[in-house]
Amino acid sequence: MEMKCLDLAEVFDIYDRYAIHDFPASELKTKDHIKDLMTRGLYRCFGFYQQSQLVAYAWFFVCEPSLYLLDFFAVLATFRSQGLGAQILQLLREEIGAHGVYGEVEDPDYAIDSDDCSIRQRRIGFYLRNGMHLTGVRSSVLTDRYLIFCSEPQPDDVVRRHLRQLYQAMFDQAFYQKHIIIK
Protein backbone atom coordinates (compact mmCIF):
# COMPACT_ATOMS: atom_id res chain seq x y z
CA MET A 1 0.00 0.00 0.00
CA GLU A 2 1.25 3.46 -0.88
CA MET A 3 0.65 6.43 1.42
CA LYS A 4 0.69 9.86 -0.19
CA CYS A 5 0.52 13.32 1.32
CA LEU A 6 -2.27 15.08 -0.58
CA ASP A 7 -2.32 18.56 -2.05
CA LEU A 8 -5.35 20.84 -1.88
CA ALA A 9 -6.77 19.79 -5.28
CA GLU A 10 -6.56 16.11 -4.29
CA VAL A 11 -8.21 16.83 -0.93
CA PHE A 12 -11.07 18.71 -2.62
CA ASP A 13 -11.55 15.85 -5.10
CA ILE A 14 -11.81 13.32 -2.24
CA TYR A 15 -14.05 15.70 -0.33
CA ASP A 16 -16.48 15.97 -3.27
CA ARG A 17 -16.40 12.30 -4.25
CA TYR A 18 -16.28 10.59 -0.86
CA ALA A 19 -16.14 12.66 2.34
CA ILE A 20 -19.56 14.25 1.80
CA HIS A 21 -21.00 10.72 1.72
CA ASP A 22 -18.77 9.16 4.41
CA PHE A 23 -19.46 11.72 7.15
CA PRO A 24 -22.51 13.56 8.47
CA ALA A 25 -22.86 17.09 7.11
CA SER A 26 -22.65 18.45 10.67
CA GLU A 27 -19.10 17.06 10.99
CA LEU A 28 -17.71 18.31 7.69
CA LYS A 29 -15.56 21.39 7.51
CA THR A 30 -16.14 23.78 4.63
CA LYS A 31 -13.65 23.73 1.79
CA ASP A 32 -12.66 27.27 2.74
CA HIS A 33 -11.86 26.13 6.28
CA ILE A 34 -9.82 23.18 4.98
CA LYS A 35 -7.97 25.46 2.54
CA ASP A 36 -7.21 27.95 5.33
CA LEU A 37 -5.91 25.20 7.64
CA MET A 38 -3.77 23.64 4.90
CA THR A 39 -2.39 27.03 3.84
CA ARG A 40 -1.38 27.71 7.45
CA GLY A 41 0.28 24.28 7.70
CA LEU A 42 -2.23 23.04 10.28
CA TYR A 43 -3.84 20.26 8.25
CA ARG A 44 -2.14 17.14 6.88
CA CYS A 45 -4.10 14.93 4.54
CA PHE A 46 -3.07 11.47 3.40
CA GLY A 47 -4.43 9.20 0.68
CA PHE A 48 -3.81 5.46 0.64
CA TYR A 49 -3.50 3.70 -2.67
CA GLN A 50 -3.33 0.15 -3.99
CA GLN A 51 -2.15 -0.11 -7.57
CA SER A 52 -2.67 3.65 -7.98
CA GLN A 53 -6.30 3.41 -6.83
CA LEU A 54 -7.46 5.35 -3.79
CA VAL A 55 -8.67 2.95 -1.08
CA ALA A 56 -8.74 5.24 1.98
CA TYR A 57 -7.97 8.68 3.33
CA ALA A 58 -6.98 10.15 6.69
CA TRP A 59 -6.92 13.86 7.45
CA PHE A 60 -5.33 15.34 10.55
CA PHE A 61 -5.38 18.68 12.25
CA VAL A 62 -1.85 19.42 13.50
CA CYS A 63 -1.03 21.65 16.45
CA GLU A 64 2.62 21.77 17.43
CA PRO A 65 4.94 19.27 15.81
CA SER A 66 3.63 16.32 17.79
CA LEU A 67 -0.03 17.00 18.58
CA TYR A 68 -2.48 15.55 16.04
CA LEU A 69 -6.25 15.21 15.90
CA LEU A 70 -7.54 12.59 13.48
CA ASP A 71 -10.26 14.62 11.82
CA PHE A 72 -11.47 12.26 9.08
CA PHE A 73 -10.57 8.64 8.44
CA ALA A 74 -12.42 6.41 6.01
CA VAL A 75 -11.78 3.31 3.96
CA LEU A 76 -13.79 3.57 0.75
CA ALA A 77 -16.93 1.42 0.86
CA THR A 78 -15.79 -1.14 -1.73
CA PHE A 79 -12.60 -1.83 0.24
CA ARG A 80 -14.03 -2.16 3.76
CA SER A 81 -13.81 -5.35 5.85
CA GLN A 82 -10.49 -6.36 4.27
CA GLY A 83 -8.20 -5.33 7.13
CA LEU A 84 -7.06 -2.17 5.37
CA GLY A 85 -8.03 0.11 8.26
CA ALA A 86 -5.64 -1.68 10.60
CA GLN A 87 -2.84 -1.55 8.01
CA ILE A 88 -3.41 2.15 7.49
CA LEU A 89 -3.33 2.95 11.20
CA GLN A 90 0.02 1.17 11.37
CA LEU A 91 1.34 3.21 8.40
CA LEU A 92 0.17 6.38 10.11
CA ARG A 93 1.94 5.44 13.34
CA GLU A 94 5.15 5.01 11.36
CA GLU A 95 4.67 8.33 9.54
CA ILE A 96 3.64 10.60 12.40
CA GLY A 97 4.66 8.62 15.47
CA ALA A 98 2.53 7.10 18.18
CA HIS A 99 2.52 9.97 20.69
CA GLY A 100 0.11 12.86 20.75
CA VAL A 101 -2.51 11.48 18.37
CA TYR A 102 -6.10 12.10 19.42
CA GLY A 103 -9.39 11.26 17.79
CA GLU A 104 -13.10 11.67 18.19
CA VAL A 105 -15.67 8.89 17.92
CA GLU A 106 -19.37 9.67 17.89
CA ASP A 107 -20.79 8.98 21.34
CA PRO A 108 -23.14 5.95 21.23
CA ASP A 109 -25.26 7.54 23.99
CA TYR A 110 -26.45 10.08 21.41
CA ALA A 111 -27.16 7.70 18.53
CA ILE A 112 -30.38 8.39 16.65
CA ASP A 113 -31.40 4.72 16.51
CA SER A 114 -30.10 1.19 17.16
CA ASP A 115 -28.36 0.96 13.76
CA ASP A 116 -26.53 4.23 14.40
CA CYS A 117 -25.57 3.01 17.89
CA SER A 118 -24.21 -0.23 16.45
CA ILE A 119 -22.06 1.66 13.91
CA ARG A 120 -20.67 3.90 16.65
CA GLN A 121 -19.88 0.88 18.84
CA ARG A 122 -18.10 -0.84 15.92
CA ARG A 123 -15.97 2.27 15.35
CA ILE A 124 -14.97 2.32 19.00
CA GLY A 125 -14.12 -1.39 18.85
CA PHE A 126 -12.01 -0.84 15.72
CA TYR A 127 -9.86 1.81 17.38
CA LEU A 128 -9.48 -0.20 20.59
CA ARG A 129 -8.45 -3.33 18.64
CA ASN A 130 -5.86 -1.26 16.84
CA GLY A 131 -4.05 0.10 19.86
CA MET A 132 -5.90 3.32 20.59
CA HIS A 133 -7.04 4.12 24.14
CA LEU A 134 -10.45 5.44 25.08
CA THR A 135 -10.20 8.28 27.58
CA GLY A 136 -12.74 9.56 30.08
CA VAL A 137 -12.96 12.83 28.13
CA ARG A 138 -15.93 13.83 26.01
CA SER A 139 -16.42 16.79 23.73
CA SER A 140 -19.27 18.53 22.04
CA VAL A 141 -18.76 20.46 18.80
CA LEU A 142 -21.93 22.20 17.67
CA THR A 143 -24.50 19.37 17.87
CA ASP A 144 -22.04 16.45 17.62
CA ARG A 145 -20.94 14.64 20.77
CA TYR A 146 -17.75 12.64 20.90
CA LEU A 147 -15.77 10.23 23.02
CA ILE A 148 -12.07 11.02 22.86
CA PHE A 149 -9.40 8.41 22.23
CA CYS A 150 -5.63 8.76 22.13
CA SER A 151 -2.64 6.84 20.86
CA GLU A 152 -0.98 6.54 24.26
CA PRO A 153 -2.63 6.41 27.68
CA GLN A 154 -2.81 9.91 29.15
CA PRO A 155 -4.36 11.31 32.32
CA ASP A 156 -7.70 12.94 31.50
CA ASP A 157 -6.46 16.40 32.56
CA VAL A 158 -3.66 16.15 29.95
CA VAL A 159 -6.16 14.98 27.32
CA ARG A 160 -8.42 17.95 28.11
CA ARG A 161 -5.50 20.39 27.90
CA HIS A 162 -4.35 18.96 24.55
CA LEU A 163 -7.90 18.92 23.18
CA ARG A 164 -8.36 22.58 24.17
CA GLN A 165 -5.12 23.43 22.36
CA LEU A 166 -6.24 21.55 19.25
CA TYR A 167 -9.75 23.01 19.13
CA GLN A 168 -8.58 26.56 19.89
CA ALA A 169 -6.06 26.40 17.06
CA MET A 170 -8.59 24.79 14.68
CA PHE A 171 -11.46 27.23 15.26
CA ASP A 172 -11.61 30.96 15.84
CA GLN A 173 -12.08 32.12 19.41
CA ALA A 174 -15.74 33.12 19.04
CA PHE A 175 -16.69 29.71 17.57
CA TYR A 176 -14.67 27.90 20.22
CA GLN A 177 -16.32 29.76 23.08
CA LYS A 178 -19.83 29.41 21.70
CA HIS A 179 -19.86 25.88 20.24
CA ILE A 180 -17.28 23.66 21.97
CA ILE A 181 -17.55 21.92 25.29
CA ILE A 182 -14.88 19.63 26.75
CA LYS A 183 -15.70 17.61 29.85
mmCIF file of N, CA and C in Angstrom, residues 49-160:
data_model
loop_
_atom_site.group_PDB
_atom_site.id
_atom_site.type_symbol
_atom_site.label_atom_id
_atom_site.label_comp_id
_atom_site.label_asym_id
_atom_site.label_seq_id
_atom_site.Cartn_x
_atom_site.Cartn_y
_atom_site.Cartn_z
ATOM 1 N N TYR A 49 -3.260 4.211 -1.327
ATOM 2 C CA TYR A 49 -3.496 3.696 -2.669
ATOM 3 C C TYR A 49 -3.006 2.255 -2.800
ATOM 4 N N GLN A 50 -3.762 1.477 -3.553
ATOM 5 C CA GLN A 50 -3.327 0.152 -3.990
ATOM 6 C C GLN A 50 -3.374 0.170 -5.506
ATOM 7 N N GLN A 51 -2.251 -0.137 -6.119
ATOM 8 C CA GLN A 51 -2.151 -0.114 -7.575
ATOM 9 C C GLN A 51 -2.710 1.186 -8.146
ATOM 10 N N SER A 52 -2.285 2.293 -7.570
ATOM 11 C CA SER A 52 -2.667 3.650 -7.980
ATOM 12 C C SER A 52 -4.144 3.979 -7.781
ATOM 13 N N GLN A 53 -4.884 3.147 -7.083
ATOM 14 C CA GLN A 53 -6.297 3.413 -6.826
ATOM 15 C C GLN A 53 -6.491 3.786 -5.359
ATOM 16 N N LEU A 54 -7.171 4.904 -5.143
ATOM 17 C CA LEU A 54 -7.459 5.346 -3.785
ATOM 18 C C LEU A 54 -8.317 4.306 -3.074
ATOM 19 N N VAL A 55 -7.891 3.899 -1.877
ATOM 20 C CA VAL A 55 -8.673 2.950 -1.083
ATOM 21 C C VAL A 55 -9.114 3.557 0.257
ATOM 22 N N ALA A 56 -8.426 4.628 0.683
ATOM 23 C CA ALA A 56 -8.745 5.235 1.975
ATOM 24 C C ALA A 56 -8.111 6.615 2.070
ATOM 25 N N TYR A 57 -8.570 7.373 3.062
ATOM 26 C CA TYR A 57 -7.970 8.678 3.328
ATOM 27 C C TYR A 57 -8.028 8.960 4.827
ATOM 28 N N ALA A 58 -7.054 9.739 5.285
ATOM 29 C CA ALA A 58 -6.979 10.152 6.687
ATOM 30 C C ALA A 58 -6.487 11.594 6.714
ATOM 31 N N TRP A 59 -7.257 12.445 7.359
ATOM 32 C CA TRP A 59 -6.923 13.858 7.449
ATOM 33 C C TRP A 59 -6.757 14.236 8.908
ATOM 34 N N PHE A 60 -5.677 14.967 9.195
ATOM 35 C CA PHE A 60 -5.328 15.342 10.555
ATOM 36 C C PHE A 60 -5.227 16.845 10.703
ATOM 37 N N PHE A 61 -5.688 17.331 11.835
ATOM 38 C CA PHE A 61 -5.379 18.678 12.252
ATOM 39 C C PHE A 61 -4.102 18.574 13.076
ATOM 40 N N VAL A 62 -3.152 19.475 12.837
ATOM 41 C CA VAL A 62 -1.852 19.420 13.503
ATOM 42 C C VAL A 62 -1.644 20.704 14.300
ATOM 43 N N CYS A 63 -1.310 20.532 15.562
ATOM 44 C CA CYS A 63 -1.035 21.652 16.448
ATOM 45 C C CYS A 63 0.271 21.305 17.155
ATOM 46 N N GLU A 64 1.276 22.100 16.953
ATOM 47 C CA GLU A 64 2.624 21.769 17.426
ATOM 48 C C GLU A 64 3.142 20.608 16.580
ATOM 49 N N PRO A 65 4.404 20.344 16.647
ATOM 50 C CA PRO A 65 4.942 19.266 15.810
ATOM 51 C C PRO A 65 4.432 17.877 16.170
ATOM 52 N N SER A 66 3.963 17.689 17.391
ATOM 53 C CA SER A 66 3.626 16.318 17.790
ATOM 54 C C SER A 66 2.213 16.151 18.350
ATOM 55 N N LEU A 67 1.332 17.087 18.076
ATOM 56 C CA LEU A 67 -0.031 17.002 18.575
ATOM 57 C C LEU A 67 -0.988 16.951 17.390
ATOM 58 N N TYR A 68 -1.622 15.799 17.205
ATOM 59 C CA TYR A 68 -2.477 15.548 16.041
ATOM 60 C C TYR A 68 -3.879 15.180 16.486
ATOM 61 N N LEU A 69 -4.864 15.632 15.716
ATOM 62 C CA LEU A 69 -6.248 15.208 15.898
ATOM 63 C C LEU A 69 -6.699 14.570 14.592
ATOM 64 N N LEU A 70 -7.030 13.295 14.652
ATOM 65 C CA LEU A 70 -7.542 12.594 13.475
ATOM 66 C C LEU A 70 -8.929 13.159 13.196
ATOM 67 N N ASP A 71 -9.029 13.906 12.129
ATOM 68 C CA ASP A 71 -10.256 14.622 11.818
ATOM 69 C C ASP A 71 -11.200 13.754 10.985
ATOM 70 N N PHE A 72 -10.680 13.144 9.936
ATOM 71 C CA PHE A 72 -11.475 12.262 9.080
ATOM 72 C C PHE A 72 -10.638 11.053 8.705
ATOM 73 N N PHE A 73 -11.233 9.879 8.836
ATOM 74 C CA PHE A 73 -10.573 8.636 8.442
ATOM 75 C C PHE A 73 -11.635 7.717 7.867
ATOM 76 N N ALA A 74 -11.445 7.305 6.631
ATOM 77 C CA ALA A 74 -12.421 6.406 6.008
ATOM 78 C C ALA A 74 -11.731 5.502 5.000
ATOM 79 N N VAL A 75 -12.118 4.250 5.028
ATOM 80 C CA VAL A 75 -11.784 3.311 3.962
ATOM 81 C C VAL A 75 -12.970 3.370 3.011
ATOM 82 N N LEU A 76 -12.701 3.492 1.713
ATOM 83 C CA LEU A 76 -13.791 3.567 0.745
ATOM 84 C C LEU A 76 -14.656 2.315 0.836
ATOM 85 N N ALA A 77 -15.947 2.482 0.627
ATOM 86 C CA ALA A 77 -16.935 1.421 0.863
ATOM 87 C C ALA A 77 -16.567 0.097 0.201
ATOM 88 N N THR A 78 -16.086 0.113 -1.026
ATOM 89 C CA THR A 78 -15.791 -1.144 -1.733
ATOM 90 C C THR A 78 -14.570 -1.864 -1.180
ATOM 91 N N PHE A 79 -13.813 -1.211 -0.294
ATOM 92 C CA PHE A 79 -12.597 -1.826 0.244
ATOM 93 C C PHE A 79 -12.697 -2.132 1.748
ATOM 94 N N ARG A 80 -13.858 -1.923 2.322
ATOM 95 C CA ARG A 80 -14.026 -2.160 3.756
ATOM 96 C C ARG A 80 -14.054 -3.655 4.068
ATOM 97 N N SER A 81 -13.790 -3.976 5.321
ATOM 98 C CA SER A 81 -13.807 -5.354 5.851
ATOM 99 C C SER A 81 -12.736 -6.229 5.217
ATOM 100 N N GLN A 82 -11.613 -5.616 4.836
ATOM 101 C CA GLN A 82 -10.488 -6.361 4.274
ATOM 102 C C GLN A 82 -9.225 -6.183 5.109
ATOM 103 N N GLY A 83 -9.362 -5.557 6.270
ATOM 104 C CA GLY A 83 -8.204 -5.334 7.135
ATOM 105 C C GLY A 83 -7.369 -4.123 6.759
ATOM 106 N N LEU A 84 -7.843 -3.326 5.814
ATOM 107 C CA LEU A 84 -7.062 -2.166 5.373
ATOM 108 C C LEU A 84 -6.981 -1.087 6.447
ATOM 109 N N GLY A 85 -8.046 -0.907 7.209
ATOM 110 C CA GLY A 85 -8.031 0.114 8.257
ATOM 111 C C GLY A 85 -6.912 -0.118 9.257
ATOM 112 N N ALA A 86 -6.721 -1.359 9.665
ATOM 113 C CA ALA A 86 -5.639 -1.685 10.604
ATOM 114 C C ALA A 86 -4.273 -1.424 9.968
ATOM 115 N N GLN A 87 -4.107 -1.798 8.711
ATOM 116 C CA GLN A 87 -2.841 -1.550 8.006
ATOM 117 C C GLN A 87 -2.554 -0.048 7.925
ATOM 118 N N ILE A 88 -3.583 0.708 7.635
ATOM 119 C CA ILE A 88 -3.413 2.150 7.485
ATOM 120 C C ILE A 88 -3.052 2.805 8.814
ATOM 121 N N LEU A 89 -3.700 2.392 9.895
ATOM 122 C CA LEU A 89 -3.330 2.949 11.204
ATOM 123 C C LEU A 89 -1.870 2.668 11.520
ATOM 124 N N GLN A 90 -1.383 1.488 11.150
ATOM 125 C CA GLN A 90 0.024 1.169 11.365
ATOM 126 C C GLN A 90 0.923 2.078 10.523
ATOM 127 N N LEU A 91 0.572 2.296 9.255
ATOM 128 C CA LEU A 91 1.342 3.208 8.404
ATOM 129 C C LEU A 91 1.363 4.617 8.997
ATOM 130 N N LEU A 92 0.237 5.051 9.509
ATOM 131 C CA LEU A 92 0.167 6.385 10.109
ATOM 132 C C LEU A 92 1.043 6.488 11.350
ATOM 133 N N ARG A 93 1.058 5.444 12.159
ATOM 134 C CA ARG A 93 1.941 5.441 13.344
ATOM 135 C C ARG A 93 3.398 5.598 12.918
ATOM 136 N N GLU A 94 3.768 4.914 11.859
ATOM 137 C CA GLU A 94 5.147 5.005 11.363
ATOM 138 C C GLU A 94 5.440 6.391 10.805
ATOM 139 N N GLU A 95 4.471 7.007 10.161
ATOM 140 C CA GLU A 95 4.667 8.326 9.545
ATOM 141 C C GLU A 95 4.696 9.448 10.576
ATOM 142 N N ILE A 96 3.744 9.460 11.498
ATOM 143 C CA ILE A 96 3.637 10.601 12.404
ATOM 144 C C ILE A 96 4.014 10.274 13.839
ATOM 145 N N GLY A 97 4.299 9.009 14.118
ATOM 146 C CA GLY A 97 4.659 8.622 15.474
ATOM 147 C C GLY A 97 3.427 8.252 16.277
ATOM 148 N N ALA A 98 3.647 7.623 17.383
ATOM 149 C CA ALA A 98 2.532 7.102 18.181
ATOM 150 C C ALA A 98 2.075 8.069 19.259
ATOM 151 N N HIS A 99 2.852 9.078 19.575
ATOM 152 C CA HIS A 99 2.516 9.967 20.694
ATOM 153 C C HIS A 99 1.727 11.175 20.211
ATOM 154 N N GLY A 100 0.817 11.619 21.029
ATOM 155 C CA GLY A 100 0.110 12.864 20.755
ATOM 156 C C GLY A 100 -0.935 12.791 19.673
ATOM 157 N N VAL A 101 -1.446 11.602 19.366
ATOM 158 C CA VAL A 101 -2.512 11.482 18.372
ATOM 159 C C VAL A 101 -3.833 11.275 19.109
ATOM 160 N N TYR A 102 -4.776 12.157 18.828
ATOM 161 C CA TYR A 102 -6.104 12.096 19.422
ATOM 162 C C TYR A 102 -7.136 11.890 18.329
ATOM 163 N N GLY A 103 -8.294 11.428 18.742
ATOM 164 C CA GLY A 103 -9.388 11.261 17.795
ATOM 165 C C GLY A 103 -10.714 11.349 18.500
ATOM 166 N N GLU A 104 -11.737 11.575 17.698
ATOM 167 C CA GLU A 104 -13.099 11.672 18.186
ATOM 168 C C GLU A 104 -13.902 10.523 17.577
ATOM 169 N N VAL A 105 -14.733 9.906 18.396
ATOM 170 C CA VAL A 105 -15.669 8.887 17.924
ATOM 171 C C VAL A 105 -17.048 9.316 18.408
ATOM 172 N N GLU A 106 -18.024 9.266 17.519
ATOM 173 C CA GLU A 106 -19.373 9.673 17.893
ATOM 174 C C GLU A 106 -19.838 8.874 19.109
ATOM 175 N N ASP A 107 -20.358 9.578 20.086
ATOM 176 C CA ASP A 107 -20.791 8.982 21.341
ATOM 177 C C ASP A 107 -22.044 8.126 21.115
ATOM 178 N N PRO A 108 -21.975 6.818 21.420
ATOM 179 C CA PRO A 108 -23.143 5.949 21.233
ATOM 180 C C PRO A 108 -24.357 6.380 22.058
ATOM 181 N N ASP A 109 -24.140 7.081 23.166
ATOM 182 C CA ASP A 109 -25.255 7.535 23.994
ATOM 183 C C ASP A 109 -26.162 8.519 23.251
ATOM 184 N N TYR A 110 -25.677 9.094 22.159
ATOM 185 C CA TYR A 110 -26.449 10.084 21.405
ATOM 186 C C TYR A 110 -26.834 9.583 20.012
ATOM 187 N N ALA A 111 -26.780 8.283 19.816
ATOM 188 C CA ALA A 111 -27.162 7.701 18.528
ATOM 189 C C ALA A 111 -28.648 7.956 18.270
ATOM 190 N N ILE A 112 -28.985 8.093 16.992
ATOM 191 C CA ILE A 112 -30.382 8.389 16.651
ATOM 192 C C ILE A 112 -31.267 7.150 16.638
ATOM 193 N N ASP A 113 -30.639 5.969 16.487
ATOM 194 C CA ASP A 113 -31.398 4.721 16.513
ATOM 195 C C ASP A 113 -30.431 3.566 16.780
ATOM 196 N N SER A 114 -30.949 2.345 16.819
ATOM 197 C CA SER A 114 -30.105 1.190 17.160
ATOM 198 C C SER A 114 -29.052 0.908 16.092
ATOM 199 N N ASP A 115 -29.368 1.158 14.816
ATOM 200 C CA ASP A 115 -28.360 0.964 13.761
ATOM 201 C C ASP A 115 -27.210 1.947 13.920
ATOM 202 N N ASP A 116 -27.543 3.207 14.183
ATOM 203 C CA ASP A 116 -26.525 4.226 14.396
ATOM 204 C C ASP A 116 -25.672 3.884 15.617
ATOM 205 N N CYS A 117 -26.300 3.408 16.681
ATOM 206 C CA CYS A 117 -25.575 3.014 17.889
ATOM 207 C C CYS A 117 -24.613 1.870 17.585
ATOM 208 N N SER A 118 -25.047 0.909 16.809
ATOM 209 C CA SER A 118 -24.212 -0.232 16.447
ATOM 210 C C SER A 118 -22.982 0.214 15.644
ATOM 211 N N ILE A 119 -23.179 1.135 14.710
ATOM 212 C CA ILE A 119 -22.060 1.662 13.912
ATOM 213 C C ILE A 119 -21.057 2.367 14.818
ATOM 214 N N ARG A 120 -21.549 3.171 15.728
ATOM 215 C CA ARG A 120 -20.670 3.899 16.647
ATOM 216 C C ARG A 120 -19.892 2.924 17.537
ATOM 217 N N GLN A 121 -20.553 1.883 18.007
ATOM 218 C CA GLN A 121 -19.881 0.876 18.842
ATOM 219 C C GLN A 121 -18.807 0.143 18.031
ATOM 220 N N ARG A 122 -19.093 -0.167 16.772
ATOM 221 C CA ARG A 122 -18.097 -0.841 15.923
ATOM 222 C C ARG A 122 -16.876 0.048 15.711
ATOM 223 N N ARG A 123 -17.108 1.343 15.522
ATOM 224 C CA ARG A 123 -15.971 2.268 15.346
ATOM 225 C C ARG A 123 -15.100 2.289 16.605
ATOM 226 N N ILE A 124 -15.730 2.344 17.747
ATOM 227 C CA ILE A 124 -14.971 2.324 19.004
ATOM 228 C C ILE A 124 -14.174 1.032 19.102
ATOM 229 N N GLY A 125 -14.802 -0.098 18.819
ATOM 230 C CA GLY A 125 -14.116 -1.386 18.851
ATOM 231 C C GLY A 125 -12.940 -1.443 17.899
ATOM 232 N N PHE A 126 -13.104 -0.870 16.703
ATOM 233 C CA PHE A 126 -12.015 -0.840 15.724
ATOM 234 C C PHE A 126 -10.791 -0.131 16.293
ATOM 235 N N TYR A 127 -10.998 1.056 16.842
ATOM 236 C CA TYR A 127 -9.855 1.807 17.376
ATOM 237 C C TYR A 127 -9.224 1.100 18.568
ATOM 238 N N LEU A 128 -10.032 0.527 19.435
ATOM 239 C CA LEU A 128 -9.483 -0.195 20.587
ATOM 240 C C LEU A 128 -8.679 -1.416 20.141
ATOM 241 N N ARG A 129 -9.188 -2.161 19.156
ATOM 242 C CA ARG A 129 -8.452 -3.333 18.637
ATOM 243 C C ARG A 129 -7.131 -2.937 17.990
ATOM 244 N N ASN A 130 -7.045 -1.705 17.551
ATOM 245 C CA ASN A 130 -5.860 -1.256 16.838
ATOM 246 C C ASN A 130 -4.973 -0.348 17.667
ATOM 247 N N GLY A 131 -5.033 -0.522 18.978
ATOM 248 C CA GLY A 131 -4.046 0.101 19.858
ATOM 249 C C GLY A 131 -4.370 1.488 20.376
ATOM 250 N N MET A 132 -5.536 2.014 20.060
ATOM 251 C CA MET A 132 -5.905 3.317 20.591
ATOM 252 C C MET A 132 -6.517 3.120 21.974
ATOM 253 N N HIS A 133 -6.557 4.183 22.760
ATOM 254 C CA HIS A 133 -7.039 4.123 24.139
ATOM 255 C C HIS A 133 -8.191 5.101 24.319
ATOM 256 N N LEU A 134 -9.307 4.595 24.799
ATOM 257 C CA LEU A 134 -10.454 5.444 25.079
ATOM 258 C C LEU A 134 -10.194 6.180 26.385
ATOM 259 N N THR A 135 -10.416 7.479 26.383
ATOM 260 C CA THR A 135 -10.201 8.284 27.579
ATOM 261 C C THR A 135 -11.540 8.503 28.276
ATOM 262 N N GLY A 136 -11.513 9.183 29.390
ATOM 263 C CA GLY A 136 -12.743 9.563 30.077
ATOM 264 C C GLY A 136 -13.240 10.931 29.645
ATOM 265 N N VAL A 137 -12.626 11.480 28.594
ATOM 266 C CA VAL A 137 -12.956 12.829 28.135
ATOM 267 C C VAL A 137 -13.995 12.759 27.019
ATOM 268 N N ARG A 138 -14.911 13.707 27.058
ATOM 269 C CA ARG A 138 -15.931 13.834 26.013
ATOM 270 C C ARG A 138 -15.909 15.272 25.520
ATOM 271 N N SER A 139 -16.318 15.429 24.259
ATOM 272 C CA SER A 139 -16.423 16.789 23.733
ATOM 273 C C SER A 139 -17.722 16.932 22.964
ATOM 274 N N SER A 140 -18.101 18.176 22.817
ATOM 275 C CA SER A 140 -19.274 18.533 22.040
ATOM 276 C C SER A 140 -18.852 19.657 21.111
ATOM 277 N N VAL A 141 -19.068 19.444 19.805
ATOM 278 C CA VAL A 141 -18.760 20.459 18.802
ATOM 279 C C VAL A 141 -20.056 20.696 18.033
ATOM 280 N N LEU A 142 -20.595 21.897 18.185
ATOM 281 C CA LEU A 142 -21.933 22.198 17.669
ATOM 282 C C LEU A 142 -22.909 21.173 18.232
ATOM 283 N N THR A 143 -23.524 20.354 17.377
ATOM 284 C CA THR A 143 -24.499 19.368 17.868
ATOM 285 C C THR A 143 -23.923 17.966 17.982
ATOM 286 N N ASP A 144 -22.658 17.785 17.595
ATOM 287 C CA ASP A 144 -22.042 16.452 17.618
ATOM 288 C C ASP A 144 -21.341 16.213 18.945
ATOM 289 N N ARG A 145 -21.553 15.007 19.491
ATOM 290 C CA ARG A 145 -20.942 14.642 20.770
ATOM 291 C C ARG A 145 -19.995 13.477 20.556
ATOM 292 N N TYR A 146 -18.807 13.605 21.148
ATOM 293 C CA TYR A 146 -17.748 12.637 20.896
ATOM 294 C C TYR A 146 -17.154 12.065 22.176
ATOM 295 N N LEU A 147 -16.694 10.827 22.065
ATOM 296 C CA LEU A 147 -15.772 10.235 23.022
ATOM 297 C C LEU A 147 -14.389 10.497 22.449
ATOM 298 N N ILE A 148 -13.419 10.706 23.315
ATOM 299 C CA ILE A 148 -12.065 11.023 22.860
ATOM 300 C C ILE A 148 -11.156 9.827 23.109
ATOM 301 N N PHE A 149 -10.398 9.466 22.067
ATOM 302 C CA PHE A 149 -9.397 8.414 22.229
ATOM 303 C C PHE A 149 -8.033 9.001 21.930
ATOM 304 N N CYS A 150 -6.994 8.299 22.368
ATOM 305 C CA CYS A 150 -5.627 8.761 22.130
ATOM 306 C C CYS A 150 -4.715 7.575 21.858
ATOM 307 N N SER A 151 -3.574 7.884 21.265
ATOM 308 C CA SER A 151 -2.641 6.837 20.856
ATOM 309 C C SER A 151 -1.876 6.233 22.020
ATOM 310 N N GLU A 152 -1.695 6.999 23.062
ATOM 311 C CA GLU A 152 -0.985 6.540 24.257
ATOM 312 C C GLU A 152 -1.815 6.905 25.475
ATOM 313 N N PRO A 153 -1.855 6.048 26.481
ATOM 314 C CA PRO A 153 -2.634 6.408 27.679
ATOM 315 C C PRO A 153 -2.149 7.735 28.257
ATOM 316 N N GLN A 154 -3.095 8.595 28.582
ATOM 317 C CA GLN A 154 -2.806 9.910 29.149
ATOM 318 C C GLN A 154 -3.799 10.172 30.274
ATOM 319 N N PRO A 155 -3.385 10.880 31.311
ATOM 320 C CA PRO A 155 -4.362 11.310 32.319
ATOM 321 C C PRO A 155 -5.404 12.228 31.665
ATOM 322 N N ASP A 156 -6.633 12.165 32.125
ATOM 323 C CA ASP A 156 -7.701 12.944 31.504
ATOM 324 C C ASP A 156 -7.424 14.444 31.517
ATOM 325 N N ASP A 157 -6.750 14.964 32.552
ATOM 326 C CA ASP A 157 -6.456 16.398 32.563
ATOM 327 C C ASP A 157 -5.494 16.779 31.437
ATOM 328 N N VAL A 158 -4.569 15.902 31.081
ATOM 329 C CA VAL A 158 -3.660 16.150 29.954
ATOM 330 C C VAL A 158 -4.441 16.089 28.641
ATOM 331 N N VAL A 159 -5.330 15.108 28.527
ATOM 332 C CA VAL A 159 -6.158 14.985 27.318
ATOM 333 C C VAL A 159 -6.992 16.250 27.138
ATOM 334 N N ARG A 160 -7.610 16.732 28.204
ATOM 335 C CA ARG A 160 -8.420 17.950 28.114
ATOM 336 C C ARG A 160 -7.571 19.144 27.682
#
